[in-house]
Structure formats: C-alpha cells, structure tokens
Amino acid sequence: MDENKRPDTMERITTKALADAFIEKEVKKVRQQVGDKKVLLALSGGVDSSVVAALLIKAIGKQLVSVHVNHGLMRKGESEQVIEVFEKQLGANLVYVDATDRFLGLLAGVSEPERKRKIIGGEFIKVFDEEARKLSGIEFLAQGTIYPDILESDGVKAHHNVGGLPEDMQFELVEPIKLLYKDEVRVVGEALGLPHSMVYRQPFPGPGLGVRCLGAITRDRLEALREADAILREEFDGAGLNKTVWQYFIAVPDVKSVGVKDGKRYEGWPAIIRAVNTTDAMSATIEEIPYVLLHKITARITAEVNGINRVLYDLTPKPVGTIEWE
Ligand code: XMP
C-alpha cells in the first residue's frame, strides 16, 4: 500500500467525533513509531505545524521538541501566541529563537524579491539546523505535510522547508496529518483544543511580512506595516469579513508621498490593502468591501501608525496582479 495515497474508503473528517477518532488512532501510531525517542518540529504557528504540535504533545508530551524561529517578519502578536498556547497552555517543550536581528541584518539593502525569499528560506534552515545540533537524542523530525502538499508537489513544504537540512541532519519523518485536507486539519485542530484564531488563520507566506514590506526592508517601515496590518485584521474580523474573505493584508511600498498633519507638510508611505477571494490561489477576485469600513480603516491607520499617510485599496484581480505584491 502506498502510504502517501489517501485510501478511497477514508471518510472526510467533518465532525468532532470523527476528529477524535482520527486523533486517537494517530496518537497510537505515533507512540508506536517513536517509542521513547525524541522528535523535533519546526513550529511556525501556522495551521498545519500547530495541529501537528498539538497532536504530538498529546501523544508523546515532552519528547516533542518544538522550535519556533521568529524571523522578525511575523504578523503582530503571532510569536507571542505560539508561546502562550504551546508553552503556557499545552506545556510544550518549546525552544523559542528570536532571530530578528540575523534576518533583518542579512536583508538590509536587498530589494530583489526572489533574493529576499532565498535569504529568508536559507537563513531559516540555518537557524533551525543550529538549534537542532544543540539538542541530543533526536531521531525523528515531524512535519506538517498535508494531502494537497503531496498532490501538488513532491510532498516537501516549500518554505519552512526542513527537507533542506544538511545531509548529516536527516531524520526519520513523522507526518501524522499528511492524508488530511485543509478543512479536516482545522476540525482536528479544534478537537485538540487549539484556539479558533489559530486554526482558522488565513494563509501566510513563509517569508512573512518580508514580501509585503516591498523592496529593501527597513525596521521603521516593517513596523509601520505590522501595525497597519494588525488594524486591518482587527477591523475585518470585527466586521465579520474573516468569514467571507480568503486573504487580506497590507503591503507597504518603498515610496513616500507628501501629506499634511497638524498644519504641517510631511512625507509618509502608503499602506495598500489587498483583500481577495479564491479557491486555489491560482486566480483571485476582489472582494467588495463596504466604503464605510474602508473609511474607518483609513482613518485608523493614518491616525495610529507612524509613517503612513495614505491608504489605498488594490482593485486588481489575479490575473493580472498576483495576490502578493512581490
Ligand atoms: P501569489 O502572490 O503568487 O500568491 O498570487 C498565491 C498564494 O501563495 C502565497 N505565497 C507564498 N507562500 N511562500 C509561501 O509560503 C511564498 O514565497 C509565497 N508567495 C506567495 C500567497 O500569500 C497567496 O496565498
């Protein structure tokens, strides 16, 4: 039997009861596979790695060592949520690495999008590898591979790509959710007690805010982006748009325009709102956002975020525009 093929008889997990049954079965399987050995996991805080972490904590507790690398390009509050949920609530064996200075140092002055992606991906593996080498007795590597990853590629996650670890750091893989579709992963996550906001988090690219702070990243513009993005998310969520819009975020280009505040002219960056609907991210349509809400978001961002003096709404579907700006 091909263990990377979902059996035709496998029922779609849509209810808590089905999720509980799945969890029970996987817990047994993981315990059998791992025995009393240690398992390493790169925990980004995304849906898939979070669900794997919660499942493995249930199965093997502190034998799971989760490493959360904060590359400094996370959205507001994300790393804090990882620590709160996994370390404080679930008692995880969590290694938290604040690598912000390393990443931002390497990215300084780099404006070419693919080069930025390569730096972020490469440095991620380096930091993770360094942390793995500090630990002893690790024999397994857990991954949040899901079924679409297997169907669409060679089964290796593109960005938090631990498959890129050096030759001498190869481990046996533990991939408990690799036959699940995304909607099933979410049902399982909720059954494991993860917060709704974590389990229903919208997709977030591996390079994070790095591809939304357009051009060469600077700390001040990155901070402005993070704050503006947090306001956008708060307002969209408050208006219930998190239920109807697939992905929404802010991008901040490396361009300034003149504005006026307190009777004085000053220069600031524009915050560009992107809010799209799609089923497969291959094409995307633009969501109709109520003008009242757009006005409110504009007022809040320009009043509350240092350095932003305009707010724009990107009306371009994909194609022609990609979802991200870089
Ligand atoms: P585009 O911009 O190509 O995005 O229309 C399609 C979807 O993919 C996400 N995306 C990425 N995800 N690493 C990722 O893990 C990346 O480098 C990356 N670039 C784009 C994007 O957020 C959208 O959901």
Short mmCIF file of C-alpha atoms in Angstrom, two decimals, residues 90-227:
data_model
loop_
_atom_site.label_atom_id
_atom_site.label_comp_id
_atom_site.label_asym_id
_atom_site.label_seq_id
_atom_site.Cartn_x
_atom_site.Cartn_y
_atom_site.Cartn_z
CA LEU A 90 -0.11 22.92 26.48
CA GLY A 91 3.15 22.67 28.44
CA ALA A 92 5.21 22.10 25.31
CA ASN A 93 8.94 21.61 25.28
CA LEU A 94 9.40 24.78 23.23
CA VAL A 95 12.62 26.37 22.03
CA TYR A 96 11.94 29.98 21.10
CA VAL A 97 14.56 31.65 18.96
CA ASP A 98 14.36 35.37 18.32
CA ALA A 99 16.43 35.62 15.16
CA THR A 100 15.07 39.04 14.12
CA ASP A 101 18.48 40.74 14.06
CA ARG A 102 20.04 37.97 11.97
CA PHE A 103 17.31 38.06 9.34
CA LEU A 104 16.98 41.84 9.15
CA GLY A 105 20.77 42.18 9.06
CA LEU A 106 21.03 39.86 6.05
CA LEU A 107 18.09 41.54 4.32
CA ALA A 108 19.37 45.08 4.76
CA GLY A 109 19.69 46.77 1.38
CA VAL A 110 18.31 43.77 -0.54
CA SER A 111 15.45 44.82 -2.79
CA GLU A 112 15.06 41.97 -5.31
CA PRO A 113 12.04 39.82 -4.30
CA GLU A 114 13.42 36.38 -5.17
CA ARG A 115 16.73 37.20 -3.49
CA LYS A 116 14.82 38.22 -0.35
CA ARG A 117 12.89 34.92 -0.42
CA LYS A 118 16.12 32.93 -0.80
CA ILE A 119 17.78 34.72 2.08
CA ILE A 120 14.79 34.15 4.36
CA GLY A 121 14.41 30.47 3.37
CA GLY A 122 18.14 29.76 3.63
CA GLU A 123 18.58 31.51 6.96
CA PHE A 124 15.55 29.74 8.36
CA ILE A 125 17.16 26.37 7.68
CA LYS A 126 20.44 27.57 9.15
CA VAL A 127 18.86 28.75 12.40
CA PHE A 128 16.78 25.58 12.68
CA ASP A 129 19.82 23.41 11.98
CA GLU A 130 21.87 25.22 14.65
CA GLU A 131 19.13 24.67 17.21
CA ALA A 132 18.76 21.00 16.24
CA ARG A 133 22.51 20.45 16.75
CA LYS A 134 22.30 21.84 20.29
CA LEU A 135 19.83 19.07 21.18
CA SER A 136 20.83 15.48 21.73
CA GLY A 137 18.99 12.25 21.13
CA ILE A 138 16.70 13.49 18.36
CA GLU A 139 15.82 10.69 15.96
CA PHE A 140 12.65 11.95 14.33
CA LEU A 141 11.53 15.05 12.50
CA ALA A 142 7.83 15.95 12.49
CA GLN A 143 6.37 17.89 9.57
CA GLY A 144 3.01 19.49 8.93
CA THR A 145 2.74 17.99 5.47
CA ILE A 146 -0.90 17.83 4.35
CA TYR A 147 -2.51 15.98 1.45
CA PRO A 148 -2.52 18.91 -1.02
CA ASP A 149 1.27 19.18 -0.46
CA ILE A 150 1.60 15.57 -1.59
CA LEU A 151 -0.74 16.06 -4.52
CA GLU A 152 0.78 19.32 -5.71
CA SER A 153 4.47 18.76 -5.21
CA ASP A 154 6.94 16.19 -4.01
CA GLY A 155 5.47 16.40 -0.54
CA VAL A 156 8.04 18.80 0.83
CA LYS A 157 6.75 22.09 2.17
CA ALA A 158 8.16 24.91 0.12
CA HIS A 159 9.17 27.44 2.69
CA HIS A 160 9.57 26.18 6.16
CA ASN A 161 11.35 23.57 4.26
CA VAL A 162 13.18 21.36 6.69
CA GLY A 163 13.72 18.96 3.81
CA GLY A 164 16.55 21.36 3.03
CA LEU A 165 18.51 20.35 6.11
CA PRO A 166 22.12 19.25 5.55
CA GLU A 167 22.87 15.60 4.70
CA ASP A 168 24.08 14.75 8.23
CA MET A 169 20.87 16.10 9.74
CA GLN A 170 18.37 13.76 8.14
CA PHE A 171 15.83 12.15 10.42
CA GLU A 172 13.01 9.70 10.07
CA LEU A 173 9.84 11.67 9.34
CA VAL A 174 6.69 11.82 11.45
CA GLU A 175 3.83 13.21 9.37
CA PRO A 176 0.56 12.49 11.16
CA ILE A 177 -1.70 14.75 9.07
CA LYS A 178 -0.30 14.02 5.62
CA LEU A 179 -3.52 12.41 4.35
CA LEU A 180 -5.76 15.26 5.50
CA TYR A 181 -7.25 18.10 3.51
CA LYS A 182 -7.05 21.59 4.98
CA ASP A 183 -10.65 21.67 6.22
CA GLU A 184 -10.02 18.40 8.06
CA VAL A 185 -6.84 19.74 9.62
CA ARG A 186 -8.91 22.58 11.06
CA VAL A 187 -11.55 20.26 12.50
CA VAL A 188 -8.81 18.15 14.09
CA GLY A 189 -7.11 21.30 15.43
CA GLU A 190 -10.27 22.43 17.16
CA ALA A 191 -10.84 18.95 18.57
CA LEU A 192 -7.31 19.17 20.02
CA GLY A 193 -8.32 22.39 21.80
CA LEU A 194 -6.32 24.88 19.74
CA PRO A 195 -7.76 28.42 19.65
CA HIS A 196 -10.16 29.19 16.78
CA SER A 197 -7.98 32.14 15.68
CA MET A 198 -5.02 29.79 15.21
CA VAL A 199 -6.92 27.01 13.47
CA TYR A 200 -8.77 29.33 11.10
CA ARG A 201 -5.79 31.57 10.44
CA GLN A 202 -5.61 32.73 6.85
CA PRO A 203 -2.70 31.59 4.68
CA PHE A 204 0.51 33.48 5.41
CA PRO A 205 3.57 33.14 3.19
CA GLY A 206 6.69 31.52 4.67
CA PRO A 207 8.73 34.71 4.10
CA GLY A 208 6.02 36.54 6.05
CA LEU A 209 5.93 40.31 6.07
CA GLY A 210 9.23 40.19 4.17
CA VAL A 211 7.34 40.06 0.85
CA ARG A 212 4.89 42.77 1.94
CA CYS A 213 7.49 45.30 3.05
CA LEU A 214 8.32 45.93 -0.58
CA GLY A 215 11.87 46.48 -1.76
CA ALA A 216 14.69 46.76 0.75
CA ILE A 217 13.27 46.22 4.24
CA THR A 218 13.87 48.81 6.91
CA ARG A 219 12.85 48.39 10.53
CA ASP A 220 10.70 51.51 10.63
CA ARG A 221 8.73 50.61 7.50
CA LEU A 222 8.39 46.99 8.65
CA GLU A 223 6.99 48.20 11.97
CA ALA A 224 4.53 50.51 10.18
CA LEU A 225 3.42 47.58 8.01
CA ARG A 226 2.95 45.31 11.04
CA GLU A 227 0.83 47.90 12.88
#
